[in-house]
Amino acid sequence: MAIPFYDENLFMLNMKSDLEAKASEAIPSVERLTAATKDPIPPSSVLKQLAIAVEAGSKKKSMKDFIASSGSSSPAMERAASTLSAVMALVLREKEDKLTSDFSSNERVLHLISSLFDPEGDFLKRKINSDPEDPSIAFLPRDIHGAPPESLVVKLAEVIGSFKTVRKMALFWHRVIVELRKLWSEEQQLPGVPRDAIPDLKSCLLYQQFQVINCCISRKRLHIIATESLECMMKEANSTIKHSAKYNDGSPESPVLYARLSTGELVLRIGADCPAGDLTLLETGEPVYSPFTQEGPLLTEDLIREHEEFVLRTGSVGAGCSQLLSDMQAFKAANPGCILEDFVRWHSPPDWSENEAITEDSDAFYGGELSTRGQLSLRMRKEGNLWRQLWETSKPVPAVKQAPLFDEDLAVEGILNAFEDIHPLELFGQLFVSLLGLGFTIAEPMLLGNNDLSKLFYDCKEYVVATCQSSNWCEKVYDLVQVYETVETILLNPEESLKMIKQTEEATMTTGEPKGRFKRLGLIFGGKDMLWRNPVSNDQINDEEKSIRQSLSKFFDGKSSLFSKNPRKSGCPSPSEKPPSLLTDWTMV
């Protein structure tokens, strides 16, 4: 009679091999994602996974918690234990250590990263037939504080939402940060993001931060070009000083520009951009040139809030003074022989009055002799005026030679560090809303020709906008997914949708019971997927967990009470439901 023989090492080796095979399958391929673009809108399964991440993220403090969610005991203690939980923890720990070290070098991950950041590729590019003259379509993503339909944020949302576990979603996000650091160090622009636009405060914070990165790269390049141009001009000026008179025509095509002082001396204009209309300097009569000035700070919505709080708390206006002083120095460098009145006429025209009658008490406000061509406003003439104080201390220095008002390196480094410490709910929430906005932006023009379907669509759209604009929208994330599935069903099965709409309306008329708008949507499509009655179904329990369940249940021959119970019906329990502690975070592996 044969006696069953159990080899623990062989069992663990086989289980580890099975888990590694399942882990590789859990990483989406570029080919599969590209094939999904044949659907009219991103599949609802992707939005579901982002919804799971949103809910799971509300229970975690950082993205690192997802990656380190396998347990806290040491391998030595796990090997010494003989209980079921110890065996399971050991398997998970070894599998996760392997996944963490190999994830970034995985071929599928590398292919995803290269496709996602390919500046010339068409990866995940979808056809959007929106009417640019219809603001209700063009601005839907901005109404819900998402990202533009063809932006990097939306593509990133579809990629991350295609991973089967929240843990791998977190791992991929950290791999994205590595790529962002690489592109920044190489001064390569992010694809799907404007190159030099200031942050769009109507879009989500993640998109604003991507805009800052691109804008900082553009500014660094422009600063290098401007510095090189100034150095070339100085060299040319030194070599052609004897021919300076022929360049004194004020023409913008002149390689070197000079201004004549009241003494008749010619002085080089440094950092001049172009003539400022018909303005001339009051004392010398030379044309006024607008200087190249420093760009202002790039403020995202979070930085604006911090700045406003700082100003309210301290009453400081230091940032405004710094910008004003910088402009004054650049103006002096571009306009030799200028005075404060010249700068005010160029920088703040309302503070200058042309040919205004001079009052008898004017000297009480301004000790100097007033120009017969006009005068400064009352606030500019008052004693102790800040503008005059700054003007007297400013030196003629071109913008490229000044201390920077905005440090691009510091700003981008701060953003990248913030990405590493981002709260999971904040990240996955922005990705969820951005992908939701893409689906509705694509669907709207496709449904305009059918009155019945478009009516239902606009009910869905109004619900999405109203919900996403509320502060507690995350609590209704599963309702939003159900509404998205409604739109998906309308696009994929319009005839079935019309039939279900008609049946529901007839049932409502028969019973005479009034139905709320979203309750009606639930009646129409609620039976399609009962997943969203309770947050997460068995379908969302990942393949690794199923494999572990099957292997361990066979090994223990069904003797464990853990596996004699029915598996929970939802991977993310409701607040009143306490899941088994051993399986709490398995859907995040």
Tab-separated table of N, CA and C in Angstrom, residues 187 217-231 400:
chain	number	residue	atom	x	y	z
A	187	GLU	N	16.167	66.536	-20.048
A	187	GLU	CA	15.437	67.690	-20.576
A	187	GLU	C	14.571	67.311	-21.778
A	217	ILE	N	11.163	72.728	-18.346
A	217	ILE	CA	12.125	72.304	-19.363
A	217	ILE	C	12.244	73.369	-20.453
A	218	SER	N	11.106	73.920	-20.882
A	218	SER	CA	11.128	74.968	-21.910
A	218	SER	C	11.849	76.211	-21.414
A	219	ARG	N	11.609	76.591	-20.161
A	219	ARG	CA	12.255	77.789	-19.617
A	219	ARG	C	13.763	77.613	-19.499
A	220	LYS	N	14.188	76.431	-19.116
A	220	LYS	CA	15.634	76.193	-19.012
A	220	LYS	C	16.290	76.299	-20.385
A	221	ARG	N	15.618	75.771	-21.398
A	221	ARG	CA	16.167	75.861	-22.754
A	221	ARG	C	16.219	77.317	-23.222
A	222	LEU	N	15.149	78.068	-22.966
A	222	LEU	CA	15.119	79.471	-23.372
A	222	LEU	C	16.170	80.284	-22.631
A	223	HIS	N	16.394	79.951	-21.371
A	223	HIS	CA	17.399	80.682	-20.592
A	223	HIS	C	18.790	80.452	-21.170
A	224	ILE	N	19.066	79.218	-21.596
A	224	ILE	CA	20.369	78.925	-22.207
A	224	ILE	C	20.523	79.695	-23.517
A	225	ILE	N	19.457	79.707	-24.333
A	225	ILE	CA	19.510	80.433	-25.609
A	225	ILE	C	19.706	81.924	-25.373
A	226	ALA	N	18.971	82.483	-24.395
A	226	ALA	CA	19.083	83.914	-24.113
A	226	ALA	C	20.471	84.274	-23.600
A	227	THR	N	21.038	83.423	-22.775
A	227	THR	CA	22.384	83.685	-22.257
A	227	THR	C	23.411	83.668	-23.378
A	228	GLU	N	23.312	82.672	-24.255
A	228	GLU	CA	24.234	82.591	-25.382
A	228	GLU	C	24.062	83.772	-26.321
A	229	SER	N	22.819	84.199	-26.539
A	229	SER	CA	22.560	85.339	-27.414
A	229	SER	C	23.157	86.620	-26.838
A	230	LEU	N	23.032	86.810	-25.523
A	230	LEU	CA	23.589	88.001	-24.886
A	230	LEU	C	25.111	88.016	-24.980
A	231	GLU	N	25.718	86.870	-24.761
A	231	GLU	CA	27.178	86.801	-24.843
A	231	GLU	C	27.661	87.106	-26.258
A	400	VAL	N	18.510	87.767	-17.867
A	400	VAL	CA	19.269	86.515	-17.876
A	400	VAL	C	20.425	86.529	-16.887
